[in-house]
Coordinates of C-alpha atoms in Angstrom, one line a residue:
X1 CA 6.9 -14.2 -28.5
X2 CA 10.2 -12.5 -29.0
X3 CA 13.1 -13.6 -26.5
X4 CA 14.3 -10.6 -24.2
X5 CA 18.0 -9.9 -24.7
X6 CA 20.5 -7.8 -22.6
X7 CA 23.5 -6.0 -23.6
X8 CA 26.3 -5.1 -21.3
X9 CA 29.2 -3.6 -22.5
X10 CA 27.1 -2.0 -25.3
X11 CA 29.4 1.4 -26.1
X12 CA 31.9 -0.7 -27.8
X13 CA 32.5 -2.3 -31.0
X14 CA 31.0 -5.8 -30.3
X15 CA 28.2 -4.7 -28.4
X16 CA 27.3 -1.9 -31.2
X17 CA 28.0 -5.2 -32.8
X18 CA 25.4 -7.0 -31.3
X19 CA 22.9 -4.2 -31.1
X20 CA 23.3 -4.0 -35.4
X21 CA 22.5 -7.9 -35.6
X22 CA 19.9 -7.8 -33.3
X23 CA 17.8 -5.2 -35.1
X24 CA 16.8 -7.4 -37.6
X25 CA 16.9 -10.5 -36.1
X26 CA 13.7 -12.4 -36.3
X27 CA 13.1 -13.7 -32.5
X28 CA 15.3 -11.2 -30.2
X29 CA 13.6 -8.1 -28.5
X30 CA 17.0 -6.2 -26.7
X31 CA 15.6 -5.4 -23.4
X32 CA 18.5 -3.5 -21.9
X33 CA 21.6 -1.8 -23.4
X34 CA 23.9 -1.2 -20.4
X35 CA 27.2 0.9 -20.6
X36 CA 28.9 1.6 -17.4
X37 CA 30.3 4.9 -18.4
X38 CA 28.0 5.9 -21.1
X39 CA 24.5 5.6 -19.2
X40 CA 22.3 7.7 -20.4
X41 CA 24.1 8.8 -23.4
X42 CA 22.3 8.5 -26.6
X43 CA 23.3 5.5 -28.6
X44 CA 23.4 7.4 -31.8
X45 CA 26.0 10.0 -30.7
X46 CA 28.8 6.6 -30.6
X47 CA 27.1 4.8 -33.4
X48 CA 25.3 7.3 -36.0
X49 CA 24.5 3.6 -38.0
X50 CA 22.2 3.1 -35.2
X51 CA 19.8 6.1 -35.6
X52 CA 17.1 6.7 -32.9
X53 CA 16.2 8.1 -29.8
X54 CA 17.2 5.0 -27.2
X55 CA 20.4 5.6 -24.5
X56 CA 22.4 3.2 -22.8
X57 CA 21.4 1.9 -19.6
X58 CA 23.3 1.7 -16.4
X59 CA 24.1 -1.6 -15.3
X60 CA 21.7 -3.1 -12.8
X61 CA 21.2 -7.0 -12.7
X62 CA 17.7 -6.8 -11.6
X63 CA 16.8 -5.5 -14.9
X64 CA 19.6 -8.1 -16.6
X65 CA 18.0 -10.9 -14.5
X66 CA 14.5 -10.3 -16.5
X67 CA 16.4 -11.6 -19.5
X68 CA 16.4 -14.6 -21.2
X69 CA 19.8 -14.2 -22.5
X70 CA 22.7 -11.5 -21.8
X71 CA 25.6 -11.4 -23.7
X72 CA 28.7 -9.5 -21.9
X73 CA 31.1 -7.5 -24.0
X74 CA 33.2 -6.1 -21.3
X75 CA 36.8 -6.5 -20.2
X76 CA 37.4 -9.8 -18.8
X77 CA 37.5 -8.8 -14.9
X78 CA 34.1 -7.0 -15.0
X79 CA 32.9 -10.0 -16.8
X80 CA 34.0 -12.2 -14.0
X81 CA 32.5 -11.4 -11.4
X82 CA 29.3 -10.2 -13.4
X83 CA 29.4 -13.2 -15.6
X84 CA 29.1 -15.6 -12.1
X85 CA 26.1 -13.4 -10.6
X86 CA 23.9 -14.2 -13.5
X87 CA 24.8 -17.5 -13.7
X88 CA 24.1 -18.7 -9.7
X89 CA 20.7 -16.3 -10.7
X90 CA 19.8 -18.9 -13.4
X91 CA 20.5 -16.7 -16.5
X92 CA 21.8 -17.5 -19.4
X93 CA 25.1 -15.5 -20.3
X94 CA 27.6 -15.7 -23.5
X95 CA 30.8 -13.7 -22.4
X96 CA 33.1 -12.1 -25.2
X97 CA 36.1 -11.8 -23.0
X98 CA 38.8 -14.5 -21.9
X99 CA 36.9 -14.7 -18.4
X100 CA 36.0 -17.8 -18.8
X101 CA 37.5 -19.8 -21.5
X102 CA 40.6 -21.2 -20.0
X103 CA 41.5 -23.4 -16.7
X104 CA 42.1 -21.5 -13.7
X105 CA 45.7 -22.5 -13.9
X106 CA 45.3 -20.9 -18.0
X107 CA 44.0 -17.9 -16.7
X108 CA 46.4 -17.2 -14.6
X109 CA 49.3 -18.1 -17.0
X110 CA 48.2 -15.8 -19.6
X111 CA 45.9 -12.8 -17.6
X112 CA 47.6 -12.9 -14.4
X113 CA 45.2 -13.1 -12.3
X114 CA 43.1 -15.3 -10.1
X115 CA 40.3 -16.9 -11.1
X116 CA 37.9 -16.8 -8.3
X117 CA 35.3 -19.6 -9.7
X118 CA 37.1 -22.6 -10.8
X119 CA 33.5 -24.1 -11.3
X120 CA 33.0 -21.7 -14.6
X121 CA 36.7 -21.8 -15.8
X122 CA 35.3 -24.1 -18.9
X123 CA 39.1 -25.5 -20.2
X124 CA 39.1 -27.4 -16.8
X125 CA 37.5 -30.9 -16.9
X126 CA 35.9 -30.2 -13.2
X127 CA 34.4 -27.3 -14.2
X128 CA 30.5 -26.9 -14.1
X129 CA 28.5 -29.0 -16.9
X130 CA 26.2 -25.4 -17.5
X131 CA 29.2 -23.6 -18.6
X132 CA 30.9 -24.0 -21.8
X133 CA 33.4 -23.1 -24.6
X134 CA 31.0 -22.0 -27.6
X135 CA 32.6 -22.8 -30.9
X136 CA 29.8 -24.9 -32.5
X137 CA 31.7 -26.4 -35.1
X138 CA 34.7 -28.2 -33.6
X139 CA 32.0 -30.3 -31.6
X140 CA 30.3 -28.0 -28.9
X141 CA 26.9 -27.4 -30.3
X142 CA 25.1 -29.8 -28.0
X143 CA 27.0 -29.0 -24.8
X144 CA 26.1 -24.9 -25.9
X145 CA 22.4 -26.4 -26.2
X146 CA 22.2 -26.6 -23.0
X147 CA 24.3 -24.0 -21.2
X148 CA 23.8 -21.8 -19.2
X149 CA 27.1 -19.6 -19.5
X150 CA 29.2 -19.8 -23.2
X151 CA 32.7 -18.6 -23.1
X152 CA 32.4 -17.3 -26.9
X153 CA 35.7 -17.6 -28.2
X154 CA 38.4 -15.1 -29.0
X155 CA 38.6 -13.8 -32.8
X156 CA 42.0 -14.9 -33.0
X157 CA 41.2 -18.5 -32.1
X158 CA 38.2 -18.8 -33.6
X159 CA 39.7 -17.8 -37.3
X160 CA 43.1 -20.2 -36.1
X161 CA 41.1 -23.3 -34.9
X162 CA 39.0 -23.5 -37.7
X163 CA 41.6 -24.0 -39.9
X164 CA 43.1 -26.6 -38.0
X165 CA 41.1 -28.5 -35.8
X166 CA 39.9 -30.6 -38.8
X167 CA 43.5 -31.2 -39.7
X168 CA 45.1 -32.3 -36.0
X169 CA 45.3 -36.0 -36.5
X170 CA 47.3 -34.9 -39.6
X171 CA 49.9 -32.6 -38.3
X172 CA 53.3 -33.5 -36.1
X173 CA 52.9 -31.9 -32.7
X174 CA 55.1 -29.0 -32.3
X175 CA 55.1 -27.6 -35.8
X176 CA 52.5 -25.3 -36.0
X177 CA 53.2 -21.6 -36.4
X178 CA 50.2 -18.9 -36.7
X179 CA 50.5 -15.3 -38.3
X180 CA 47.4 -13.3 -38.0
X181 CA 46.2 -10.1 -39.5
X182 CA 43.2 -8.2 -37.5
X183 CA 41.7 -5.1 -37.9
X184 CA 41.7 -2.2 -35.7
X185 CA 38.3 -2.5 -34.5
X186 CA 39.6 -5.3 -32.7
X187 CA 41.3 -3.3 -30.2
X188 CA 38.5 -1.6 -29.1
X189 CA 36.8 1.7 -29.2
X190 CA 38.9 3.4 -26.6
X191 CA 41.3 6.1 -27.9
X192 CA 44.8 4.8 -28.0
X193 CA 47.8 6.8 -29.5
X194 CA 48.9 3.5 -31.4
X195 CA 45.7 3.6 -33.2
X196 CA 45.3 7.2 -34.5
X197 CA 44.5 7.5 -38.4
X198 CA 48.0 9.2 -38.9
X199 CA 49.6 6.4 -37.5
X200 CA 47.8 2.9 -38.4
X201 CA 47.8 4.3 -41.9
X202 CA 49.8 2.9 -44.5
X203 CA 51.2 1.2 -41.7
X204 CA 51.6 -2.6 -40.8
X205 CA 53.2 -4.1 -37.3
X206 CA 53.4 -7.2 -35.1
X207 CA 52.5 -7.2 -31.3
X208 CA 52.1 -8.8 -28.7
X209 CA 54.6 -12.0 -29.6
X210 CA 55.7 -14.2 -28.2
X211 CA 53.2 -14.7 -25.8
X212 CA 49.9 -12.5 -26.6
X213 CA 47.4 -14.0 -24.9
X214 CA 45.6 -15.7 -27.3
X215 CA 48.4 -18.4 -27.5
X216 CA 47.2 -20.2 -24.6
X217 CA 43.2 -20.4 -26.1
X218 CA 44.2 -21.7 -29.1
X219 CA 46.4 -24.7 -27.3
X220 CA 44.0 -25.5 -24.8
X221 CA 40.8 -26.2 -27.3
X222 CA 42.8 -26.9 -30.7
X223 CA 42.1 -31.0 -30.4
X224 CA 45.0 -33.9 -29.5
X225 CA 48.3 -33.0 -28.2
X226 CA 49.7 -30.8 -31.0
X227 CA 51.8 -28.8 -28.5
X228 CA 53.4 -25.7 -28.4
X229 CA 52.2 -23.2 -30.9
X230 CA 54.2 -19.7 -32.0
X231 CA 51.4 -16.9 -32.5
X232 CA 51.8 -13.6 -33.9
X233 CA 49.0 -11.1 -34.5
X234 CA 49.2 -7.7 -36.3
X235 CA 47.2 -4.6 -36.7
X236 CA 46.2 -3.8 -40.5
X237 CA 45.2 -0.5 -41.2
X238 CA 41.9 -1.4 -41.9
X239 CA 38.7 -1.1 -39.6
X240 CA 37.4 -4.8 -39.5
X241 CA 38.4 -8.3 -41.0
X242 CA 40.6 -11.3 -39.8
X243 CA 43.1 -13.0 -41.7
X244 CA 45.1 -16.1 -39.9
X245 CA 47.6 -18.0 -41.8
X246 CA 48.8 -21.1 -40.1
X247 CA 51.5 -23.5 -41.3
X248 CA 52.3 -26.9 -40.1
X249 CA 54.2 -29.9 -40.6
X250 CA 52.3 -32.7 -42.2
X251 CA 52.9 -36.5 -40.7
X252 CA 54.1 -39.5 -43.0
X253 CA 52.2 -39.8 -45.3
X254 CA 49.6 -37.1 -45.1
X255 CA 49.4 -35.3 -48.9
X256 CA 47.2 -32.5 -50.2
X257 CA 44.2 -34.9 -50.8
X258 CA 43.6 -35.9 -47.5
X259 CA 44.2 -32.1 -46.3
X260 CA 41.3 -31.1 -48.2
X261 CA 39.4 -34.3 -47.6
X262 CA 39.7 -33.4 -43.8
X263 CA 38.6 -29.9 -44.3
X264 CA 35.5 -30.4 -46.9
X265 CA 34.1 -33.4 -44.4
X266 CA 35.2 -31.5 -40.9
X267 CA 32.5 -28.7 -42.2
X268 CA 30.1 -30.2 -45.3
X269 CA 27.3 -29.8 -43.0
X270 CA 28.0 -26.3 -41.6
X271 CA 26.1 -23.1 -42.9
X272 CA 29.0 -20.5 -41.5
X273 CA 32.2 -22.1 -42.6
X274 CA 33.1 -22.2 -46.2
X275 CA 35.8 -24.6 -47.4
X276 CA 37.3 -23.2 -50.8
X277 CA 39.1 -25.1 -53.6
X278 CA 42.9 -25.7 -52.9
X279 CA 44.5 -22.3 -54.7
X280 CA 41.9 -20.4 -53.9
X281 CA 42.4 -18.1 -51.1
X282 CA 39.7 -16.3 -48.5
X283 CA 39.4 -12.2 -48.8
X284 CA 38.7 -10.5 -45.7
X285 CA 36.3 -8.2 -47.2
X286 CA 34.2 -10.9 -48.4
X287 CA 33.1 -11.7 -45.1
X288 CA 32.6 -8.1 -43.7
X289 CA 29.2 -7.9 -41.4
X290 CA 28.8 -11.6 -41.9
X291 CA 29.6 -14.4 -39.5
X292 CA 31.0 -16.4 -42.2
X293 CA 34.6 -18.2 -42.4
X294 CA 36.4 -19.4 -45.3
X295 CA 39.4 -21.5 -45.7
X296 CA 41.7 -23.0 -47.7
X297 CA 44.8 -25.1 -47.5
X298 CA 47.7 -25.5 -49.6
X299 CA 50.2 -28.3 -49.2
X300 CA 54.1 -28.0 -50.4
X301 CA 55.5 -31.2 -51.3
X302 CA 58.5 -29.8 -51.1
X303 CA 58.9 -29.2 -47.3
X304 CA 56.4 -31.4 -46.2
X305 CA 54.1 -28.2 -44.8
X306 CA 50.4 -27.1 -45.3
X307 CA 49.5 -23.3 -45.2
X308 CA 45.8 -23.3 -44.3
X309 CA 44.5 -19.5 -44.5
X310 CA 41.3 -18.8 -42.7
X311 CA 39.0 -15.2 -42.7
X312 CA 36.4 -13.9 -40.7
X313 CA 35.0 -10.9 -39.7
X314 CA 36.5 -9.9 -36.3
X315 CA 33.3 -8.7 -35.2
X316 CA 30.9 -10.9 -36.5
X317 CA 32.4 -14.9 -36.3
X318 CA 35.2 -13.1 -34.2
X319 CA 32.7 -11.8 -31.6
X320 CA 28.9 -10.8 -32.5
X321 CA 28.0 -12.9 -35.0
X322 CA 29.3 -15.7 -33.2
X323 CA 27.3 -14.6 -29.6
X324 CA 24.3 -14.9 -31.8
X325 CA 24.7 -18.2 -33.3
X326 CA 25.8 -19.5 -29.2
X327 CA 22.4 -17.6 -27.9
X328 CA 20.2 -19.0 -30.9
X329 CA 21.5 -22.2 -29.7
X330 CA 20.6 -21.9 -26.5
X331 CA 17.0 -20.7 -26.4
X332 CA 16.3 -23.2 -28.9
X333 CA 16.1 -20.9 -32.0
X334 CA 16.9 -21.7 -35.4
X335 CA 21.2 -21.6 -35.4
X336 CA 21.4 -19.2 -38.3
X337 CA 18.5 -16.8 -37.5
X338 CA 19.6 -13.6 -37.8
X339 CA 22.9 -14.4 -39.5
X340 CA 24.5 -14.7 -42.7
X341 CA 27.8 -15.6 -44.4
X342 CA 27.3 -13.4 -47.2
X343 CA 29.6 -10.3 -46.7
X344 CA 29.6 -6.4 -47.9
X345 CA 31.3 -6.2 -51.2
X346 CA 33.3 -4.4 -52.5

């Protein structure tokens, strides 16, 4: 019997996203693709790669509460207070925005707002057993077994802490410095005048530094007390892919063997996260429509500093793909069903 999945948030790039995986995926009828200002739209007229005759839904949590999973790929305030209803209604949920992935004290540090249920704000120790941040592999595949509500990490962090969680016990504390590449896809569908053709093209540009809010996700859930970490991301003039390139300080003692030791043992076990040879470095497009990761790390003897480069898709381990693998794991279902690493090339 297929498991009944809901949609909200479904006219934009990670819930077209979603809707893409989903088509194929072996145990997930989608049972309601709602869109709050494209109701009753046809799909196809956003997406022509999802040809048919279905519309988006308006958003009604009766119909959402029928559902054995929703996933919510909305901006973080609707997601809030939607997020919560489902949740004291006993449905599962796996939010894509920052809603609830930090403390309350996070949240309002980097989104400026209050955070009106401190029992779901999962980077607080109080918070409610049920809800969780969903990054399998850095140690949060049992606790998302058994959620109820998975704060599905950002695309920024995700790519960033799987490069160096594995690596924390090796690294001094205050050293690390991130510079990630993202597609434009990963501002969203909406028409902005910084992301016309004419002007992403043959272009390349830093924003948001130095305190986009991403910075604060990645130092709450990287592991130990590494400190302070200097992010910068920047928009490629490409539509999807993630590149993050992350250099750090290594501790006494710490050369290139055990880097790679760390790395190759962190994720020998894991089917999305591939560990490359030292020299070797991850593509983007290698991992486009996938929810695969690769990495590799470099060490300079020289300075002391490791360079760890990690890739993913943006939408797929960055946000889709990655709100599969958290639902799979919570109704039970086989963790790569409906998934791959292998990516589109060329």
């Amino acid at each position: 019997m297929a498991h009944r999945l809901g949609i909200v948030g479904a006219s934009g790039y990670g819930g077209a996203e979603l809707l893409r995986l989903a088509a194929t995926h072996p145990a997930f009828e989608v049972a309601v693709v709602a869109a709050h200002s494209q109701a009753g739209t046809p799909i196809v007229d956003l997406f022509p790669n999802l040809a048919g005759t279905r519309v988006f839904d308006a958003i009604e949590v009766g119909a959402l509460a029928e559902c054995d999973v929703v996933v919510l790929a909305t901006p973080h305030d609707v997601a809030l207070e939607l997020g919560a209803e489902l949740f004291d209604a006993g449905v599962r949920v796996v939010d894509l925005s920052a809603a609830f992935r930090l403390s309350v004290d996070g949240f309002a540090t980097w989104y400026g707002g209050t955070h009106d249920r401190p029992d779901l704000a999962t980077g607080d120790a109080a918070a409610d057993p049920a809800a969780v941040y969903g990054l399998p592999e850095l140690g949060h595949r049992e606790a998302v077994r058994g959620a109820t509500l998975v704060a599905n990490p950002g695309c920024y962090p995700t790519a960033t802490l799987l490069g160096l969680a594995p690596l924390a016990g090796l690294l001094q504390p205050g050293t690390i410095v991130v510079d990630a590449k993202s597609g434009t896809s990963g501002a969203g569908r909406a028409a902005k005048d910084t992301l016309h053709f004419s002007h992403v093209h043959g272009d390349l540009s830093a924003y948001g530094a130095p305190g986009h809010r991403h910075t604060g996700e990645i130092e709450r859930w990287l592991p130990g007390d590494l400190g302070a970490v200097s992010f910068t991301p920047h928009l490629v003039p490409m539509a999807r892919g993630l590149l993050a390139t992350c250099y750090a300080t290594l501790a006494d003692g710490v050369d290139a063997a055990a880097v790679q030791d760390a790395l190759t043992t962190a994720y020998a076990d894991e089917p999305f996260v591939h560990v490359l040879a030292p020299g070797r470095f991850p593509h983007t497009k290698a991992l486009a429509g996938s929810n695969g990761c690769q990495l590799s790390a470099v060490v300079d003897g020289r300075t002391g500093r490791v360079t760890v480069t990690s890739a993913i898709d943006n939408l797929g381990k960055g946000a889709a793909g990655q709100a599969l693998q958290n639902a799979n794991l919570m109704l039970g279902i086989e963790e790569t069903a409906g998934l791959t690493t292998v990516g589109v090339y060329p």
